[in-house]
Amino acid sequence: AAAADAADAAAADDAAAAAPAAAAKTLSPRFVRYTSLSISPVFDDGRSVAALCDALKHGAVTAADVRAIEVFKVAPPAGGKKRWYTRDNRRLWAFKKAGCKAVRVAVVVPTAADLARVASLEDKGGLFVHVAGATDNASGSSSARSSDYSARDADADDADATA
């Protein structure tokens, strides 16, 4: 299984790197890491992250309806193979928790702040994130409509984390 995951990750890397800049890219959220140790349970506009997760799980919203997450590829501070990271930690959490197989991504150049966030992850490597003030389940309203999380929405940047 580990070999299959490694092959899938390599194929995803190749597909994302080979796609033309203007083309829509997708990536499995499994291969994208967080740049924060914790996230707020709500987006900056007050919408619930858990509600997005529920809407994705129940088909009220598809991953294609949600704005692409910005991703960048860097080697971890301790060295080794380059990995995908995102600034959009809340949307990534919703995608992962909902079991989305592929999500739209926009490949960006990492900033100094992005690199500092990756370096601050210590030994956790961006694999896990804590939802501040929430339990482990994705509860929340499942009555969200696809327009509630439209790719056209001007969501505020998801990179802000709460302690």
PDB file of C-alpha atoms in Angstrom:
ATOM      1  CA  ALA A   1       0.000   0.000   0.000  1.00  0.00           C
ATOM      2  CA  ALA A   2       2.857   2.370   0.798  1.00  0.00           C
ATOM      3  CA  ALA A   3       4.380   1.745  -2.624  1.00  0.00           C
ATOM      4  CA  ALA A   4       1.030   2.483  -4.282  1.00  0.00           C
ATOM      5  CA  ASP A   5       0.730   5.724  -2.277  1.00  0.00           C
ATOM      6  CA  ALA A   6       4.242   6.724  -3.331  1.00  0.00           C
ATOM      7  CA  ALA A   7       3.414   5.967  -6.966  1.00  0.00           C
ATOM      8  CA  ASP A   8       0.159   7.950  -6.692  1.00  0.00           C
ATOM      9  CA  ALA A   9       2.042  10.876  -5.147  1.00  0.00           C
ATOM     10  CA  ALA A  10       4.659  10.812  -7.902  1.00  0.00           C
ATOM     11  CA  ALA A  11       1.948  10.696 -10.577  1.00  0.00           C
ATOM     12  CA  ALA A  12       0.126  13.603  -8.917  1.00  0.00           C
ATOM     13  CA  ASP A  13       3.370  15.586  -8.765  1.00  0.00           C
ATOM     14  CA  ASP A  14       4.068  14.913 -12.433  1.00  0.00           C
ATOM     15  CA  ALA A  15       0.518  15.794 -13.487  1.00  0.00           C
ATOM     16  CA  ALA A  16       0.488  19.070 -11.536  1.00  0.00           C
ATOM     17  CA  ALA A  17       3.950  20.068 -12.761  1.00  0.00           C
ATOM     18  CA  ALA A  18       3.285  19.164 -16.409  1.00  0.00           C
ATOM     19  CA  ALA A  19      -0.062  20.964 -16.745  1.00  0.00           C
ATOM     20  CA  PRO A  20      -0.016  24.303 -18.581  1.00  0.00           C
ATOM     21  CA  ALA A  21      -0.133  27.366 -16.333  1.00  0.00           C
ATOM     22  CA  ALA A  22      -3.616  28.408 -17.496  1.00  0.00           C
ATOM     23  CA  ALA A  23      -5.152  24.937 -17.169  1.00  0.00           C
ATOM     24  CA  ALA A  24      -7.136  23.908 -14.132  1.00  0.00           C
ATOM     25  CA  LYS A  25      -5.082  21.579 -11.960  1.00  0.00           C
ATOM     26  CA  THR A  26      -6.303  19.021  -9.469  1.00  0.00           C
ATOM     27  CA  LEU A  27      -4.480  17.184  -6.734  1.00  0.00           C
ATOM     28  CA  SER A  28      -5.523  14.645  -4.130  1.00  0.00           C
ATOM     29  CA  PRO A  29      -5.821  16.404  -0.762  1.00  0.00           C
ATOM     30  CA  ARG A  30      -3.966  13.388   0.710  1.00  0.00           C
ATOM     31  CA  PHE A  31      -0.779  14.768  -0.800  1.00  0.00           C
ATOM     32  CA  VAL A  32      -1.195  18.320   0.476  1.00  0.00           C
ATOM     33  CA  ARG A  33       0.076  19.327   3.921  1.00  0.00           C
ATOM     34  CA  TYR A  34      -1.066  22.060   6.281  1.00  0.00           C
ATOM     35  CA  THR A  35       1.030  25.141   7.066  1.00  0.00           C
ATOM     36  CA  SER A  36      -0.502  25.589  10.491  1.00  0.00           C
ATOM     37  CA  LEU A  37      -0.920  23.512  13.620  1.00  0.00           C
ATOM     38  CA  SER A  38      -4.471  24.767  14.245  1.00  0.00           C
ATOM     39  CA  ILE A  39      -7.331  26.380  12.369  1.00  0.00           C
ATOM     40  CA  SER A  40     -10.378  28.407  13.305  1.00  0.00           C
ATOM     41  CA  PRO A  41     -13.686  26.516  13.039  1.00  0.00           C
ATOM     42  CA  VAL A  42     -15.098  29.352  10.912  1.00  0.00           C
ATOM     43  CA  PHE A  43     -13.994  31.167   7.778  1.00  0.00           C
ATOM     44  CA  ASP A  44     -13.318  34.885   8.015  1.00  0.00           C
ATOM     45  CA  ASP A  45     -16.816  35.598   6.669  1.00  0.00           C
ATOM     46  CA  GLY A  46     -18.394  33.618   9.541  1.00  0.00           C
ATOM     47  CA  ARG A  47     -19.280  30.448   7.616  1.00  0.00           C
ATOM     48  CA  SER A  48     -18.561  27.171   9.380  1.00  0.00           C
ATOM     49  CA  VAL A  49     -15.729  24.960   8.176  1.00  0.00           C
ATOM     50  CA  ALA A  50     -17.674  21.929   9.462  1.00  0.00           C
ATOM     51  CA  ALA A  51     -20.718  23.000   7.416  1.00  0.00           C
ATOM     52  CA  LEU A  52     -18.571  22.998   4.280  1.00  0.00           C
ATOM     53  CA  CYS A  53     -17.310  19.540   5.202  1.00  0.00           C
ATOM     54  CA  ASP A  54     -20.866  18.252   5.700  1.00  0.00           C
ATOM     55  CA  ALA A  55     -22.011  19.824   2.425  1.00  0.00           C
ATOM     56  CA  LEU A  56     -19.142  18.099   0.613  1.00  0.00           C
ATOM     57  CA  LYS A  57     -19.898  14.755   2.298  1.00  0.00           C
ATOM     58  CA  HIS A  58     -23.602  14.872   1.451  1.00  0.00           C
ATOM     59  CA  GLY A  59     -23.246  16.151  -2.107  1.00  0.00           C
ATOM     60  CA  ALA A  60     -24.807  19.583  -1.570  1.00  0.00           C
ATOM     61  CA  VAL A  61     -21.450  20.969  -2.742  1.00  0.00           C
ATOM     62  CA  THR A  62     -18.733  19.360  -4.853  1.00  0.00           C
ATOM     63  CA  ALA A  63     -15.017  20.038  -4.593  1.00  0.00           C
ATOM     64  CA  ALA A  64     -15.275  21.730  -7.997  1.00  0.00           C
ATOM     65  CA  ASP A  65     -17.738  24.250  -6.486  1.00  0.00           C
ATOM     66  CA  VAL A  66     -15.161  25.415  -3.953  1.00  0.00           C
ATOM     67  CA  ARG A  67     -12.432  27.924  -4.755  1.00  0.00           C
ATOM     68  CA  ALA A  68      -9.079  26.286  -5.597  1.00  0.00           C
ATOM     69  CA  ILE A  69      -6.577  26.012  -2.777  1.00  0.00           C
ATOM     70  CA  GLU A  70      -3.200  27.647  -3.299  1.00  0.00           C
ATOM     71  CA  VAL A  71      -0.391  25.112  -3.084  1.00  0.00           C
ATOM     72  CA  PHE A  72       3.385  25.287  -3.264  1.00  0.00           C
ATOM     73  CA  LYS A  73       6.071  22.648  -3.197  1.00  0.00           C
ATOM     74  CA  VAL A  74       9.089  22.846  -0.903  1.00  0.00           C
ATOM     75  CA  ALA A  75      11.466  20.497   0.846  1.00  0.00           C
ATOM     76  CA  PRO A  76      10.882  20.175   4.594  1.00  0.00           C
ATOM     77  CA  PRO A  77      13.299  22.119   6.847  1.00  0.00           C
ATOM     78  CA  ALA A  78      15.109  18.905   7.830  1.00  0.00           C
ATOM     79  CA  GLY A  79      15.690  18.161   4.144  1.00  0.00           C
ATOM     80  CA  GLY A  80      14.347  15.400   1.971  1.00  0.00           C
ATOM     81  CA  LYS A  81      11.791  15.135  -0.807  1.00  0.00           C
ATOM     82  CA  LYS A  82       9.766  18.208  -1.752  1.00  0.00           C
ATOM     83  CA  ARG A  83       6.163  18.155  -0.563  1.00  0.00           C
ATOM     84  CA  TRP A  84       2.978  20.045  -1.379  1.00  0.00           C
ATOM     85  CA  TYR A  85       1.754  22.568   1.237  1.00  0.00           C
ATOM     86  CA  THR A  86      -1.182  24.985   1.254  1.00  0.00           C
ATOM     87  CA  ARG A  87      -1.999  28.381   2.686  1.00  0.00           C
ATOM     88  CA  ASP A  88      -5.681  27.400   2.665  1.00  0.00           C
ATOM     89  CA  ASN A  89      -5.704  25.186   5.740  1.00  0.00           C
ATOM     90  CA  ARG A  90      -9.431  25.384   6.544  1.00  0.00           C
ATOM     91  CA  ARG A  91     -10.564  24.368   3.067  1.00  0.00           C
ATOM     92  CA  LEU A  92      -7.941  21.599   2.999  1.00  0.00           C
ATOM     93  CA  TRP A  93      -9.265  20.261   6.323  1.00  0.00           C
ATOM     94  CA  ALA A  94     -12.833  20.228   4.956  1.00  0.00           C
ATOM     95  CA  PHE A  95     -11.712  18.436   1.775  1.00  0.00           C
ATOM     96  CA  LYS A  96      -9.732  15.821   3.723  1.00  0.00           C
ATOM     97  CA  LYS A  97     -12.418  15.252   6.346  1.00  0.00           C
ATOM     98  CA  ALA A  98     -15.101  14.915   3.644  1.00  0.00           C
ATOM     99  CA  GLY A  99     -13.003  12.341   1.777  1.00  0.00           C
ATOM    100  CA  CYS A 100     -12.620  14.322  -1.450  1.00  0.00           C
ATOM    101  CA  LYS A 101     -10.471  12.435  -3.970  1.00  0.00           C
ATOM    102  CA  ALA A 102      -9.320  15.450  -5.999  1.00  0.00           C
ATOM    103  CA  VAL A 103      -9.517  19.213  -5.479  1.00  0.00           C
ATOM    104  CA  ARG A 104      -8.719  22.181  -7.648  1.00  0.00           C
ATOM    105  CA  VAL A 105      -5.351  23.764  -6.891  1.00  0.00           C
ATOM    106  CA  ALA A 106      -3.486  26.872  -7.959  1.00  0.00           C
ATOM    107  CA  VAL A 107       0.276  26.369  -7.834  1.00  0.00           C
ATOM    108  CA  VAL A 108       1.979  29.452  -6.405  1.00  0.00           C
ATOM    109  CA  VAL A 109       5.527  30.471  -5.546  1.00  0.00           C
ATOM    110  CA  PRO A 110       6.088  30.194  -1.781  1.00  0.00           C
ATOM    111  CA  THR A 111       6.691  33.455   0.056  1.00  0.00           C
ATOM    112  CA  ALA A 112       9.090  33.957   2.946  1.00  0.00           C
ATOM    113  CA  ALA A 113       6.054  33.725   5.257  1.00  0.00           C
ATOM    114  CA  ASP A 114       5.080  30.375   3.689  1.00  0.00           C
ATOM    115  CA  LEU A 115       8.584  29.001   4.235  1.00  0.00           C
ATOM    116  CA  ALA A 116       8.556  30.234   7.845  1.00  0.00           C
ATOM    117  CA  ARG A 117       5.220  28.484   8.449  1.00  0.00           C
ATOM    118  CA  VAL A 118       6.575  25.210   7.068  1.00  0.00           C
ATOM    119  CA  ALA A 119       9.691  25.575   9.244  1.00  0.00           C
ATOM    120  CA  SER A 120       7.517  26.202  12.328  1.00  0.00           C
ATOM    121  CA  LEU A 121       5.747  22.848  11.975  1.00  0.00           C
ATOM    122  CA  GLU A 122       8.660  21.144  13.735  1.00  0.00           C
ATOM    123  CA  ASP A 123       8.354  17.352  13.654  1.00  0.00           C
ATOM    124  CA  LYS A 124       4.626  17.360  12.811  1.00  0.00           C
ATOM    125  CA  GLY A 125       5.338  17.940   9.122  1.00  0.00           C
ATOM    126  CA  GLY A 126       1.969  19.496   8.293  1.00  0.00           C
ATOM    127  CA  LEU A 127       0.117  16.185   8.398  1.00  0.00           C
ATOM    128  CA  PHE A 128      -2.359  17.144  11.095  1.00  0.00           C
ATOM    129  CA  VAL A 129      -4.221  20.237  12.182  1.00  0.00           C
ATOM    130  CA  HIS A 130      -6.297  20.988  15.278  1.00  0.00           C
ATOM    131  CA  VAL A 131      -9.658  22.673  14.793  1.00  0.00           C
ATOM    132  CA  ALA A 132      -9.798  25.219  17.627  1.00  0.00           C
ATOM    133  CA  GLY A 133     -12.835  24.795  19.865  1.00  0.00           C
ATOM    134  CA  ALA A 134     -14.158  21.775  17.951  1.00  0.00           C
ATOM    135  CA  THR A 135     -14.458  18.067  18.586  1.00  0.00           C
ATOM    136  CA  ASP A 136     -13.073  15.469  16.173  1.00  0.00           C
ATOM    137  CA  ASN A 137     -16.339  15.106  14.278  1.00  0.00           C
ATOM    138  CA  ALA A 138     -17.422  17.333  11.430  1.00  0.00           C
ATOM    139  CA  SER A 139     -20.746  18.490  12.752  1.00  0.00           C
ATOM    140  CA  GLY A 140     -22.581  21.502  11.497  1.00  0.00           C
ATOM    141  CA  SER A 141     -25.344  22.459   9.179  1.00  0.00           C
ATOM    142  CA  SER A 142     -25.689  20.173   6.206  1.00  0.00           C
ATOM    143  CA  SER A 143     -28.217  22.488   4.595  1.00  0.00           C
ATOM    144  CA  ALA A 144     -25.534  24.475   2.769  1.00  0.00           C
ATOM    145  CA  ARG A 145     -26.164  25.149  -0.901  1.00  0.00           C
ATOM    146  CA  SER A 146     -23.413  25.027  -3.499  1.00  0.00           C
ATOM    147  CA  SER A 147     -23.696  28.804  -3.863  1.00  0.00           C
ATOM    148  CA  ASP A 148     -22.667  29.147  -0.214  1.00  0.00           C
ATOM    149  CA  TYR A 149     -19.152  27.938  -1.066  1.00  0.00           C
ATOM    150  CA  SER A 150     -18.913  28.972  -4.679  1.00  0.00           C
ATOM    151  CA  ALA A 151     -15.567  29.183  -6.409  1.00  0.00           C
ATOM    152  CA  ARG A 152     -16.656  32.707  -7.320  1.00  0.00           C
ATOM    153  CA  ASP A 153     -16.884  33.770  -3.669  1.00  0.00           C
ATOM    154  CA  ALA A 154     -14.170  36.097  -2.472  1.00  0.00           C
ATOM    155  CA  ASP A 155     -13.289  34.049   0.624  1.00  0.00           C
ATOM    156  CA  ALA A 156     -10.679  35.687   2.783  1.00  0.00           C
ATOM    157  CA  ASP A 157      -7.313  33.957   2.936  1.00  0.00           C
ATOM    158  CA  ASP A 158      -7.512  30.750   4.966  1.00  0.00           C
ATOM    159  CA  ALA A 159      -3.909  30.928   6.163  1.00  0.00           C
ATOM    160  CA  ASP A 160      -4.710  32.635   9.470  1.00  0.00           C
ATOM    161  CA  ALA A 161      -4.633  30.136  12.316  1.00  0.00           C
ATOM    162  CA  THR A 162      -5.921  30.446  15.822  1.00  0.00           C
ATOM    163  CA  ALA A 163      -4.263  29.111  18.903  1.00  0.00           C
TER     164      ALA A 163
END
